[in-house]
Amino acid sequence: MDHAAILERITASMRAAPDVGEVARYIPELASVDPNQFGICIALADGQVFASGDADRRFSIQSISKVFTLALALGRFGERLWQRVGREPSGQPFNSILQLEHEKGIPRNPFINAGALVVTDAILAGHAPREVLGELLRFVRAAAGDEDIHIDEAVARSETDHGDRNMALAHFMAAHGNFENRPALTCGTYFHQCAIEMTTRQLALAGRFLIGGPRSGGLISPASVRRINALMLTCGHYDGSGDFAYRVGLPGKSGVGGGILVIAPGRASIAVWSPGLNQHGNSQLGTLAAERFAQATGWSVFG
Ligand code: DON
């Protein structure tokens, strides 16, 4: 299979795409990003790496960070984590408050904002935010094999200044006894984790721990690899998860910075990035590119 040619073809067709979507505006620092950018990179299980387009430009990974914090939390708490957060698709927008009221402060899954706040709250308990963010960066850097991965403080501050909705979710969970730290402390830590910046290439490399097998590097257990992939497939794109599974057929996690991490189990970690989003807050061209990539390679978890 000529991976380089597949990526070049996809990049060329994305450059010509008529509708690139809309950048996220509710985090002001993200509103000024040029939507006309596209990058794609694949890190194969055998160690080969192929990249195309703007694959070496840094972007805000936002909700993709939820995959890394979940990996830390599963390592630390195992099955106990599921007492505080569910593992069912939500069918609701990523920042919905509605469902949380019905379900008495137990979020549906660890990838919607409420669920990710619980995960961050769990790994934060008994530690300073600086320690937890340090541990997270060590994990991401080790996974990527690259020390040059950092938090963009301007993005973290921008979201802190406009984070009322996440604060509301956190306070609501605190009212239901499902929060261990002060909402402002957990939210502050969460805004910083979301503000990690990476290039598309770094993200593809960082995702290798989810491929499974020897390339996973022993960062998490094989059982956790399978479980995180299952959650990415069912919940990684919020109320667009079914559509992503139908079109791409591989587990994926999106972020409002326009990145998507896609895993082809046993084969590769794939990262795509284009800042314009669709109506569910997932990258418009990133989704299309992942679909074209899955078609071109024939890769799918469904056979
Ligand atoms: O909490 C938020 O709203 C953002 N920091 C992250 C949301 C996000 O990336 C949703 N993904 N598509």
PDB file of C-alpha atoms and ligand atoms in Angstrom:
ATOM      1  CA  MET A   1       0.000   0.000   0.000  1.00  0.00           C
ATOM      2  CA  ASP A   2       1.397   3.432  -0.954  1.00  0.00           C
ATOM      3  CA  HIS A   3       0.581   5.376   2.223  1.00  0.00           C
ATOM      4  CA  ALA A   4       2.411   8.508   1.105  1.00  0.00           C
ATOM      5  CA  ALA A   5       0.390   8.684  -2.127  1.00  0.00           C
ATOM      6  CA  ILE A   6      -2.886   8.149  -0.240  1.00  0.00           C
ATOM      7  CA  LEU A   7      -2.087  11.066   2.111  1.00  0.00           C
ATOM      8  CA  GLU A   8      -1.044  13.344  -0.754  1.00  0.00           C
ATOM      9  CA  ARG A   9      -4.275  12.618  -2.608  1.00  0.00           C
ATOM     10  CA  ILE A  10      -6.367  13.293   0.482  1.00  0.00           C
ATOM     11  CA  THR A  11      -4.516  16.551   1.205  1.00  0.00           C
ATOM     12  CA  ALA A  12      -5.037  17.760  -2.374  1.00  0.00           C
ATOM     13  CA  SER A  13      -8.768  17.056  -2.242  1.00  0.00           C
ATOM     14  CA  MET A  14      -9.111  18.735   1.185  1.00  0.00           C
ATOM     15  CA  ARG A  15      -7.364  21.845  -0.155  1.00  0.00           C
ATOM     16  CA  ALA A  16     -10.072  22.006  -2.833  1.00  0.00           C
ATOM     17  CA  ALA A  17     -13.010  21.310  -0.469  1.00  0.00           C
ATOM     18  CA  PRO A  18     -15.726  23.991  -0.716  1.00  0.00           C
ATOM     19  CA  ASP A  19     -16.909  23.865   2.926  1.00  0.00           C
ATOM     20  CA  VAL A  20     -14.217  23.939   5.614  1.00  0.00           C
ATOM     21  CA  GLY A  21     -16.638  24.502   8.545  1.00  0.00           C
ATOM     22  CA  GLU A  22     -16.425  27.174  11.241  1.00  0.00           C
ATOM     23  CA  VAL A  23     -13.694  27.637  13.870  1.00  0.00           C
ATOM     24  CA  ALA A  24     -14.730  27.448  17.546  1.00  0.00           C
ATOM     25  CA  ARG A  25     -15.669  30.944  18.744  1.00  0.00           C
ATOM     26  CA  TYR A  26     -16.591  30.317  22.377  1.00  0.00           C
ATOM     27  CA  ILE A  27     -12.887  30.150  23.272  1.00  0.00           C
ATOM     28  CA  PRO A  28     -11.728  33.555  21.926  1.00  0.00           C
ATOM     29  CA  GLU A  29      -8.114  32.442  21.487  1.00  0.00           C
ATOM     30  CA  LEU A  30      -9.279  29.734  19.033  1.00  0.00           C
ATOM     31  CA  ALA A  31     -11.518  32.121  17.055  1.00  0.00           C
ATOM     32  CA  SER A  32      -8.555  33.721  15.272  1.00  0.00           C
ATOM     33  CA  VAL A  33      -7.119  30.474  13.858  1.00  0.00           C
ATOM     34  CA  ASP A  34      -7.093  30.346  10.021  1.00  0.00           C
ATOM     35  CA  PRO A  35      -9.632  27.642   9.027  1.00  0.00           C
ATOM     36  CA  ASN A  36      -7.876  27.012   5.692  1.00  0.00           C
ATOM     37  CA  GLN A  37      -5.338  24.590   7.077  1.00  0.00           C
ATOM     38  CA  PHE A  38      -5.146  20.834   6.829  1.00  0.00           C
ATOM     39  CA  GLY A  39      -2.666  18.256   8.079  1.00  0.00           C
ATOM     40  CA  ILE A  40      -2.619  14.472   8.250  1.00  0.00           C
ATOM     41  CA  CYS A  41      -0.096  12.002   9.634  1.00  0.00           C
ATOM     42  CA  ILE A  42      -0.048   8.242  10.143  1.00  0.00           C
ATOM     43  CA  ALA A  43       2.255   6.344  12.488  1.00  0.00           C
ATOM     44  CA  LEU A  44       2.233   2.683  11.490  1.00  0.00           C
ATOM     45  CA  ALA A  45       2.647  -0.201  13.925  1.00  0.00           C
ATOM     46  CA  ASP A  46       5.931  -1.107  12.175  1.00  0.00           C
ATOM     47  CA  GLY A  47       7.413   2.316  12.998  1.00  0.00           C
ATOM     48  CA  GLN A  48       6.993   4.032   9.626  1.00  0.00           C
ATOM     49  CA  VAL A  49       5.564   7.558   9.692  1.00  0.00           C
ATOM     50  CA  PHE A  50       3.958   9.422   6.776  1.00  0.00           C
ATOM     51  CA  ALA A  51       2.714  13.017   6.855  1.00  0.00           C
ATOM     52  CA  SER A  52       1.219  15.525   4.465  1.00  0.00           C
ATOM     53  CA  GLY A  53      -0.096  19.107   4.406  1.00  0.00           C
ATOM     54  CA  ASP A  54       0.262  21.286   7.523  1.00  0.00           C
ATOM     55  CA  ALA A  55       1.273  18.307   9.675  1.00  0.00           C
ATOM     56  CA  ASP A  56       3.992  20.266  11.506  1.00  0.00           C
ATOM     57  CA  ARG A  57       1.844  23.214  12.644  1.00  0.00           C
ATOM     58  CA  ARG A  58       0.876  23.274  16.302  1.00  0.00           C
ATOM     59  CA  PHE A  59      -2.771  23.384  17.298  1.00  0.00           C
ATOM     60  CA  SER A  60      -4.786  23.138  20.508  1.00  0.00           C
ATOM     61  CA  ILE A  61      -5.667  19.482  21.132  1.00  0.00           C
ATOM     62  CA  GLN A  62      -8.645  20.430  23.394  1.00  0.00           C
ATOM     63  CA  SER A  63     -10.892  17.396  23.973  1.00  0.00           C
ATOM     64  CA  ILE A  64      -8.365  14.939  22.552  1.00  0.00           C
ATOM     65  CA  SER A  65      -6.600  15.471  25.913  1.00  0.00           C
ATOM     66  CA  LYS A  66      -9.508  13.520  27.459  1.00  0.00           C
ATOM     67  CA  VAL A  67      -8.032  10.328  25.985  1.00  0.00           C
ATOM     68  CA  PHE A  68      -4.764  10.890  27.848  1.00  0.00           C
ATOM     69  CA  THR A  69      -6.384  11.793  31.186  1.00  0.00           C
ATOM     70  CA  LEU A  70      -8.648   8.746  30.879  1.00  0.00           C
ATOM     71  CA  ALA A  71      -5.562   6.576  30.350  1.00  0.00           C
ATOM     72  CA  LEU A  72      -4.019   8.011  33.542  1.00  0.00           C
ATOM     73  CA  ALA A  73      -7.260   7.567  35.513  1.00  0.00           C
ATOM     74  CA  LEU A  74      -7.810   3.965  34.386  1.00  0.00           C
ATOM     75  CA  GLY A  75      -4.222   3.184  35.369  1.00  0.00           C
ATOM     76  CA  ARG A  76      -4.731   4.737  38.779  1.00  0.00           C
ATOM     77  CA  PHE A  77      -8.302   3.735  39.691  1.00  0.00           C
ATOM     78  CA  GLY A  78      -9.213   0.861  37.360  1.00  0.00           C
ATOM     79  CA  GLU A  79     -12.869  -0.159  37.495  1.00  0.00           C
ATOM     80  CA  ARG A  80     -13.545   2.125  40.479  1.00  0.00           C
ATOM     81  CA  LEU A  81     -13.609   5.064  38.061  1.00  0.00           C
ATOM     82  CA  TRP A  82     -16.987   3.870  36.736  1.00  0.00           C
ATOM     83  CA  GLN A  83     -18.665   4.638  40.049  1.00  0.00           C
ATOM     84  CA  ARG A  84     -18.385   8.319  39.127  1.00  0.00           C
ATOM     85  CA  VAL A  85     -18.838   8.359  35.355  1.00  0.00           C
ATOM     86  CA  GLY A  86     -20.751   6.140  32.913  1.00  0.00           C
ATOM     87  CA  ARG A  87     -19.671   4.626  29.618  1.00  0.00           C
ATOM     88  CA  GLU A  88     -22.700   5.089  27.385  1.00  0.00           C
ATOM     89  CA  PRO A  89     -22.970   7.369  24.348  1.00  0.00           C
ATOM     90  CA  SER A  90     -24.724  10.601  25.272  1.00  0.00           C
ATOM     91  CA  GLY A  91     -26.513  11.599  22.075  1.00  0.00           C
ATOM     92  CA  GLN A  92     -26.129  15.165  23.400  1.00  0.00           C
ATOM     93  CA  PRO A  93     -23.756  18.041  22.641  1.00  0.00           C
ATOM     94  CA  PHE A  94     -20.381  17.831  24.397  1.00  0.00           C
ATOM     95  CA  ASN A  95     -21.211  20.597  26.877  1.00  0.00           C
ATOM     96  CA  SER A  96     -24.839  19.650  27.600  1.00  0.00           C
ATOM     97  CA  ILE A  97     -26.237  20.296  31.062  1.00  0.00           C
ATOM     98  CA  LEU A  98     -29.620  18.668  30.416  1.00  0.00           C
ATOM     99  CA  GLN A  99     -28.672  15.007  30.817  1.00  0.00           C
ATOM    100  CA  LEU A 100     -26.619  15.647  33.929  1.00  0.00           C
ATOM    101  CA  GLU A 101     -29.712  16.787  35.803  1.00  0.00           C
ATOM    102  CA  HIS A 102     -31.691  13.684  34.822  1.00  0.00           C
ATOM    103  CA  GLU A 103     -28.814  11.432  35.807  1.00  0.00           C
ATOM    104  CA  LYS A 104     -28.145  13.109  39.146  1.00  0.00           C
ATOM    105  CA  GLY A 105     -24.656  14.377  38.504  1.00  0.00           C
ATOM    106  CA  ILE A 106     -23.190  11.151  37.032  1.00  0.00           C
ATOM    107  CA  PRO A 107     -22.028  12.048  33.494  1.00  0.00           C
ATOM    108  CA  ARG A 108     -22.801   9.617  30.676  1.00  0.00           C
ATOM    109  CA  ASN A 109     -19.188   9.027  29.576  1.00  0.00           C
ATOM    110  CA  PRO A 110     -15.628  10.343  30.097  1.00  0.00           C
ATOM    111  CA  PHE A 111     -15.491  12.253  26.791  1.00  0.00           C
ATOM    112  CA  ILE A 112     -18.358  14.719  27.198  1.00  0.00           C
ATOM    113  CA  ASN A 113     -17.190  17.743  29.192  1.00  0.00           C
ATOM    114  CA  ALA A 114     -18.919  16.727  32.435  1.00  0.00           C
ATOM    115  CA  GLY A 115     -17.346  13.260  32.276  1.00  0.00           C
ATOM    116  CA  ALA A 116     -13.900  14.621  31.496  1.00  0.00           C
ATOM    117  CA  LEU A 117     -14.217  17.047  34.424  1.00  0.00           C
ATOM    118  CA  VAL A 118     -14.907  14.075  36.725  1.00  0.00           C
ATOM    119  CA  VAL A 119     -11.868  12.233  35.361  1.00  0.00           C
ATOM    120  CA  THR A 120      -9.659  15.283  35.945  1.00  0.00           C
ATOM    121  CA  ASP A 121     -11.218  15.771  39.385  1.00  0.00           C
ATOM    122  CA  ALA A 122     -10.345  12.141  40.241  1.00  0.00           C
ATOM    123  CA  ILE A 123      -6.681  12.337  39.192  1.00  0.00           C
ATOM    124  CA  LEU A 124      -6.361  15.746  40.871  1.00  0.00           C
ATOM    125  CA  ALA A 125      -7.569  14.673  44.315  1.00  0.00           C
ATOM    126  CA  GLY A 126      -4.731  14.897  46.829  1.00  0.00           C
ATOM    127  CA  HIS A 127      -2.355  16.538  44.316  1.00  0.00           C
ATOM    128  CA  ALA A 128      -1.523  20.053  43.187  1.00  0.00           C
ATOM    129  CA  PRO A 129      -2.688  20.988  39.655  1.00  0.00           C
ATOM    130  CA  ARG A 130       0.957  21.535  38.699  1.00  0.00           C
ATOM    131  CA  GLU A 131       1.827  17.925  39.631  1.00  0.00           C
ATOM    132  CA  VAL A 132      -1.104  16.466  37.698  1.00  0.00           C
ATOM    133  CA  LEU A 133      -0.382  18.561  34.616  1.00  0.00           C
ATOM    134  CA  GLY A 134       3.287  17.549  34.902  1.00  0.00           C
ATOM    135  CA  GLU A 135       2.295  13.883  35.017  1.00  0.00           C
ATOM    136  CA  LEU A 136      -0.003  14.359  32.024  1.00  0.00           C
ATOM    137  CA  LEU A 137       2.725  16.082  29.992  1.00  0.00           C
ATOM    138  CA  ARG A 138       5.205  13.331  30.912  1.00  0.00           C
ATOM    139  CA  PHE A 139       2.710  10.731  29.682  1.00  0.00           C
ATOM    140  CA  VAL A 140       2.005  12.556  26.401  1.00  0.00           C
ATOM    141  CA  ARG A 141       5.699  13.244  25.765  1.00  0.00           C
ATOM    142  CA  ALA A 142       6.632   9.617  26.480  1.00  0.00           C
ATOM    143  CA  ALA A 143       3.837   8.402  24.198  1.00  0.00           C
ATOM    144  CA  ALA A 144       4.967  10.713  21.396  1.00  0.00           C
ATOM    145  CA  GLY A 145       8.688  10.171  22.056  1.00  0.00           C
ATOM    146  CA  ASP A 146       9.046  13.957  21.918  1.00  0.00           C
ATOM    147  CA  GLU A 147       9.819  16.350  24.798  1.00  0.00           C
ATOM    148  CA  ASP A 148       8.763  19.433  22.808  1.00  0.00           C
ATOM    149  CA  ILE A 149       5.075  19.315  23.814  1.00  0.00           C
ATOM    150  CA  HIS A 150       3.694  22.137  25.994  1.00  0.00           C
ATOM    151  CA  ILE A 151       0.606  23.910  27.284  1.00  0.00           C
ATOM    152  CA  ASP A 152      -0.423  27.133  25.514  1.00  0.00           C
ATOM    153  CA  GLU A 153      -1.044  29.440  28.478  1.00  0.00           C
ATOM    154  CA  ALA A 154      -2.930  32.003  26.360  1.00  0.00           C
ATOM    155  CA  VAL A 155      -5.483  29.357  25.339  1.00  0.00           C
ATOM    156  CA  ALA A 156      -5.810  28.119  28.934  1.00  0.00           C
ATOM    157  CA  ARG A 157      -6.393  31.702  30.148  1.00  0.00           C
ATOM    158  CA  SER A 158      -8.848  32.418  27.350  1.00  0.00           C
ATOM    159  CA  GLU A 159     -10.953  29.396  28.312  1.00  0.00           C
ATOM    160  CA  THR A 160     -10.677  30.200  32.033  1.00  0.00           C
ATOM    161  CA  ASP A 161     -12.070  33.670  31.299  1.00  0.00           C
ATOM    162  CA  HIS A 162     -14.987  32.175  29.325  1.00  0.00           C
ATOM    163  CA  GLY A 163     -15.474  28.876  31.148  1.00  0.00           C
ATOM    164  CA  ASP A 164     -18.851  29.538  32.766  1.00  0.00           C
ATOM    165  CA  ARG A 165     -20.518  26.535  31.225  1.00  0.00           C
ATOM    166  CA  ASN A 166     -17.883  24.081  32.437  1.00  0.00           C
ATOM    167  CA  MET A 167     -17.963  25.757  35.847  1.00  0.00           C
ATOM    168  CA  ALA A 168     -21.742  25.237  35.888  1.00  0.00           C
ATOM    169  CA  LEU A 169     -21.283  21.529  35.090  1.00  0.00           C
ATOM    170  CA  ALA A 170     -18.667  21.233  37.842  1.00  0.00           C
ATOM    171  CA  HIS A 171     -20.812  23.010  40.437  1.00  0.00           C
ATOM    172  CA  PHE A 172     -23.780  20.856  39.505  1.00  0.00           C
ATOM    173  CA  MET A 173     -21.762  17.673  40.037  1.00  0.00           C
ATOM    174  CA  ALA A 174     -20.415  19.069  43.317  1.00  0.00           C
ATOM    175  CA  ALA A 175     -24.025  19.603  44.442  1.00  0.00           C
ATOM    176  CA  HIS A 176     -24.605  15.890  43.792  1.00  0.00           C
ATOM    177  CA  GLY A 177     -21.509  14.896  45.768  1.00  0.00           C
ATOM    178  CA  ASN A 178     -19.644  13.777  42.620  1.00  0.00           C
ATOM    179  CA  PHE A 179     -16.740  16.214  42.970  1.00  0.00           C
ATOM    180  CA  GLU A 180     -13.733  16.043  45.278  1.00  0.00           C
ATOM    181  CA  ASN A 181     -12.022  19.373  44.645  1.00  0.00           C
ATOM    182  CA  ARG A 182     -13.216  22.948  44.416  1.00  0.00           C
ATOM    183  CA  PRO A 183     -14.883  23.373  40.993  1.00  0.00           C
ATOM    184  CA  ALA A 184     -12.517  26.236  40.115  1.00  0.00           C
ATOM    185  CA  LEU A 185      -9.472  24.071  40.831  1.00  0.00           C
ATOM    186  CA  THR A 186     -10.613  21.125  38.711  1.00  0.00           C
ATOM    187  CA  CYS A 187     -11.847  23.400  35.915  1.00  0.00           C
ATOM    188  CA  GLY A 188      -8.540  25.296  35.918  1.00  0.00           C
ATOM    189  CA  THR A 189      -6.627  22.027  35.603  1.00  0.00           C
ATOM    190  CA  TYR A 190      -9.002  20.833  32.871  1.00  0.00           C
ATOM    191  CA  PHE A 191      -8.630  24.087  30.879  1.00  0.00           C
ATOM    192  CA  HIS A 192      -4.858  23.636  30.994  1.00  0.00           C
ATOM    193  CA  GLN A 193      -4.997  20.004  29.852  1.00  0.00           C
ATOM    194  CA  CYS A 194      -7.210  21.068  26.927  1.00  0.00           C
ATOM    195  CA  ALA A 195      -4.682  23.790  26.040  1.00  0.00           C
ATOM    196  CA  ILE A 196      -1.893  21.291  25.284  1.00  0.00           C
ATOM    197  CA  GLU A 197      -0.508  22.149  21.845  1.00  0.00           C
ATOM    198  CA  MET A 198       0.708  19.530  19.429  1.00  0.00           C
ATOM    199  CA  THR A 199       1.413  19.131  15.751  1.00  0.00           C
ATOM    200  CA  THR A 200      -0.540  16.577  13.747  1.00  0.00           C
ATOM    201  CA  ARG A 201       2.661  14.521  13.541  1.00  0.00           C
ATOM    202  CA  GLN A 202       3.190  14.618  17.321  1.00  0.00           C
ATOM    203  CA  LEU A 203      -0.428  13.595  17.883  1.00  0.00           C
ATOM    204  CA  ALA A 204      -0.173  10.591  15.551  1.00  0.00           C
ATOM    205  CA  LEU A 205       2.989   9.508  17.377  1.00  0.00           C
ATOM    206  CA  ALA A 206       1.375  10.072  20.793  1.00  0.00           C
ATOM    207  CA  GLY A 207      -1.561   7.862  19.759  1.00  0.00           C
ATOM    208  CA  ARG A 208       0.620   4.792  19.176  1.00  0.00           C
ATOM    209  CA  PHE A 209      -0.041   3.560  22.728  1.00  0.00           C
ATOM    210  CA  LEU A 210      -3.605   2.806  21.589  1.00  0.00           C
ATOM    211  CA  ILE A 211      -2.647   0.658  18.563  1.00  0.00           C
ATOM    212  CA  GLY A 212      -2.228  -2.383  20.814  1.00  0.00           C
ATOM    213  CA  GLY A 213       0.498  -5.000  20.649  1.00  0.00           C
ATOM    214  CA  PRO A 214       4.219  -4.375  21.085  1.00  0.00           C
ATOM    215  CA  ARG A 215       4.068  -0.797  19.700  1.00  0.00           C
ATOM    216  CA  SER A 216       1.834   0.257  22.578  1.00  0.00           C
ATOM    217  CA  GLY A 217       5.012   0.680  24.589  1.00  0.00           C
ATOM    218  CA  GLY A 218       3.601  -0.641  27.869  1.00  0.00           C
ATOM    219  CA  LEU A 219       2.245   2.764  28.931  1.00  0.00           C
ATOM    220  CA  ILE A 220      -1.145   1.236  29.762  1.00  0.00           C
ATOM    221  CA  SER A 221      -2.453  -2.332  30.029  1.00  0.00           C
ATOM    222  CA  PRO A 222      -3.775  -4.182  26.946  1.00  0.00           C
ATOM    223  CA  ALA A 223      -7.224  -4.209  28.602  1.00  0.00           C
ATOM    224  CA  SER A 224      -7.162  -0.406  28.926  1.00  0.00           C
ATOM    225  CA  VAL A 225      -6.130  -0.088  25.265  1.00  0.00           C
ATOM    226  CA  ARG A 226      -9.230  -2.043  24.211  1.00  0.00           C
ATOM    227  CA  ARG A 227     -11.521  -0.153  26.575  1.00  0.00           C
ATOM    228  CA  ILE A 228     -10.338   3.312  25.546  1.00  0.00           C
ATOM    229  CA  ASN A 229     -10.770   2.347  21.884  1.00  0.00           C
ATOM    230  CA  ALA A 230     -14.306   1.114  22.639  1.00  0.00           C
ATOM    231  CA  LEU A 231     -15.161   4.436  24.279  1.00  0.00           C
ATOM    232  CA  MET A 232     -13.607   6.415  21.424  1.00  0.00           C
ATOM    233  CA  LEU A 233     -15.741   4.513  18.938  1.00  0.00           C
ATOM    234  CA  THR A 234     -18.997   4.918  20.875  1.00  0.00           C
ATOM    235  CA  CYS A 235     -18.517   8.338  22.514  1.00  0.00           C
ATOM    236  CA  GLY A 236     -15.472  10.073  20.927  1.00  0.00           C
ATOM    237  CA  HIS A 237     -17.524  12.377  18.703  1.00  0.00           C
ATOM    238  CA  TYR A 238     -20.414  13.146  21.088  1.00  0.00           C
ATOM    239  CA  ASP A 239     -23.747  13.273  19.237  1.00  0.00           C
ATOM    240  CA  GLY A 240     -21.787  12.722  16.007  1.00  0.00           C
ATOM    241  CA  SER A 241     -20.302   9.390  17.207  1.00  0.00           C
ATOM    242  CA  GLY A 242     -22.699   7.171  15.274  1.00  0.00           C
ATOM    243  CA  ASP A 243     -22.073   9.102  12.084  1.00  0.00           C
ATOM    244  CA  PHE A 244     -18.287   8.895  12.559  1.00  0.00           C
ATOM    245  CA  ALA A 245     -18.490   5.112  13.184  1.00  0.00           C
ATOM    246  CA  TYR A 246     -20.647   4.709  10.061  1.00  0.00           C
ATOM    247  CA  ARG A 247     -18.430   6.812   7.820  1.00  0.00           C
ATOM    248  CA  VAL A 248     -14.971   5.945   9.177  1.00  0.00           C
ATOM    249  CA  GLY A 249     -15.420   2.631  11.011  1.00  0.00           C
ATOM    250  CA  LEU A 250     -12.508   3.300  13.377  1.00  0.00           C
ATOM    251  CA  PRO A 251     -12.314   4.678  16.943  1.00  0.00           C
ATOM    252  CA  GLY A 252     -11.685   8.426  16.994  1.00  0.00           C
ATOM    253  CA  LYS A 253     -11.522  11.355  19.391  1.00  0.00           C
ATOM    254  CA  SER A 254     -12.078  14.925  18.277  1.00  0.00           C
ATOM    255  CA  GLY A 255     -11.300  18.322  19.768  1.00  0.00           C
ATOM    256  CA  VAL A 256     -12.662  21.810  19.070  1.00  0.00           C
ATOM    257  CA  GLY A 257      -9.178  22.856  17.951  1.00  0.00           C
ATOM    258  CA  GLY A 258      -9.996  20.781  14.847  1.00  0.00           C
ATOM    259  CA  GLY A 259      -7.853  17.735  15.585  1.00  0.00           C
ATOM    260  CA  ILE A 260      -8.980  14.111  15.448  1.00  0.00           C
ATOM    261  CA  LEU A 261      -7.013  11.121  16.682  1.00  0.00           C
ATOM    262  CA  VAL A 262      -8.071   7.936  14.902  1.00  0.00           C
ATOM    263  CA  ILE A 263      -6.872   4.446  15.809  1.00  0.00           C
ATOM    264  CA  ALA A 264      -6.716   1.496  13.431  1.00  0.00           C
ATOM    265  CA  PRO A 265      -6.186  -1.270  16.011  1.00  0.00           C
ATOM    266  CA  GLY A 266      -3.126  -3.383  15.285  1.00  0.00           C
ATOM    267  CA  ARG A 267      -2.208  -1.164  12.344  1.00  0.00           C
ATOM    268  CA  ALA A 268      -1.708   2.543  12.965  1.00  0.00           C
ATOM    269  CA  SER A 269      -2.378   5.753  14.819  1.00  0.00           C
ATOM    270  CA  ILE A 270      -3.698   8.465  12.503  1.00  0.00           C
ATOM    271  CA  ALA A 271      -4.022  12.186  13.262  1.00  0.00           C
ATOM    272  CA  VAL A 272      -5.880  14.707  11.125  1.00  0.00           C
ATOM    273  CA  TRP A 273      -6.280  18.423  11.719  1.00  0.00           C
ATOM    274  CA  SER A 274      -8.323  21.173  10.148  1.00  0.00           C
ATOM    275  CA  PRO A 275      -9.681  23.926  12.431  1.00  0.00           C
ATOM    276  CA  GLY A 276     -13.146  24.363  10.879  1.00  0.00           C
ATOM    277  CA  LEU A 277     -15.855  22.407  12.694  1.00  0.00           C
ATOM    278  CA  ASN A 278     -19.172  20.807  11.736  1.00  0.00           C
ATOM    279  CA  GLN A 279     -22.442  21.267  13.636  1.00  0.00           C
ATOM    280  CA  HIS A 280     -21.370  18.785  16.342  1.00  0.00           C
ATOM    281  CA  GLY A 281     -18.093  20.609  17.071  1.00  0.00           C
ATOM    282  CA  ASN A 282     -15.958  18.018  15.260  1.00  0.00           C
ATOM    283  CA  SER A 283     -13.515  18.903  12.471  1.00  0.00           C
ATOM    284  CA  GLN A 284     -15.376  19.157   9.167  1.00  0.00           C
ATOM    285  CA  LEU A 285     -12.458  18.286   6.884  1.00  0.00           C
ATOM    286  CA  GLY A 286     -10.815  16.072   9.492  1.00  0.00           C
ATOM    287  CA  THR A 287     -13.863  13.819   9.472  1.00  0.00           C
ATOM    288  CA  LEU A 288     -14.006  13.796   5.676  1.00  0.00           C
ATOM    289  CA  ALA A 289     -10.279  13.030   5.455  1.00  0.00           C
ATOM    290  CA  ALA A 290     -10.594  10.185   7.958  1.00  0.00           C
ATOM    291  CA  GLU A 291     -13.463   8.785   5.880  1.00  0.00           C
ATOM    292  CA  ARG A 292     -11.418   8.993   2.658  1.00  0.00           C
ATOM    293  CA  PHE A 293      -8.441   7.411   4.411  1.00  0.00           C
ATOM    294  CA  ALA A 294     -10.536   4.478   5.677  1.00  0.00           C
ATOM    295  CA  GLN A 295     -11.982   3.991   2.183  1.00  0.00           C
ATOM    296  CA  ALA A 296      -8.553   4.101   0.544  1.00  0.00           C
ATOM    297  CA  THR A 297      -6.943   1.628   2.966  1.00  0.00           C
ATOM    298  CA  GLY A 298      -9.999  -0.556   3.567  1.00  0.00           C
ATOM    299  CA  TRP A 299      -9.221  -0.352   7.290  1.00  0.00           C
ATOM    300  CA  SER A 300     -12.197  -0.784   9.617  1.00  0.00           C
ATOM    301  CA  VAL A 301     -12.866  -2.437  12.949  1.00  0.00           C
ATOM    302  CA  PHE A 302     -15.958  -3.941  11.305  1.00  0.00           C
ATOM    303  CA  GLY A 303     -14.140  -6.233   8.862  1.00  0.00           C
TER     304      GLY A 303
HETATM  305  O1  DON B   1     -14.358  22.270  27.568  1.00  0.00           O
HETATM  306  C1  DON B   1     -14.429  22.686  26.419  1.00  0.00           C
HETATM  307  O2  DON B   1     -15.458  23.145  25.957  1.00  0.00           O
HETATM  308  C2  DON B   1     -13.181  22.605  25.566  1.00  0.00           C
HETATM  309  N1  DON B   1     -11.999  22.837  26.352  1.00  0.00           N
HETATM  310  C3  DON B   1     -13.047  21.273  24.912  1.00  0.00           C
HETATM  311  C4  DON B   1     -14.265  20.867  24.110  1.00  0.00           C
HETATM  312  C5  DON B   1     -13.952  20.048  22.919  1.00  0.00           C
HETATM  313  O3  DON B   1     -12.840  20.002  22.438  1.00  0.00           O
HETATM  314  C6  DON B   1     -15.096  19.376  22.247  1.00  0.00           C
HETATM  315  N2  DON B   1     -14.625  18.612  21.100  1.00  0.00           N
HETATM  316  N3  DON B   1     -14.905  18.528  19.978  1.00  0.00           N
END
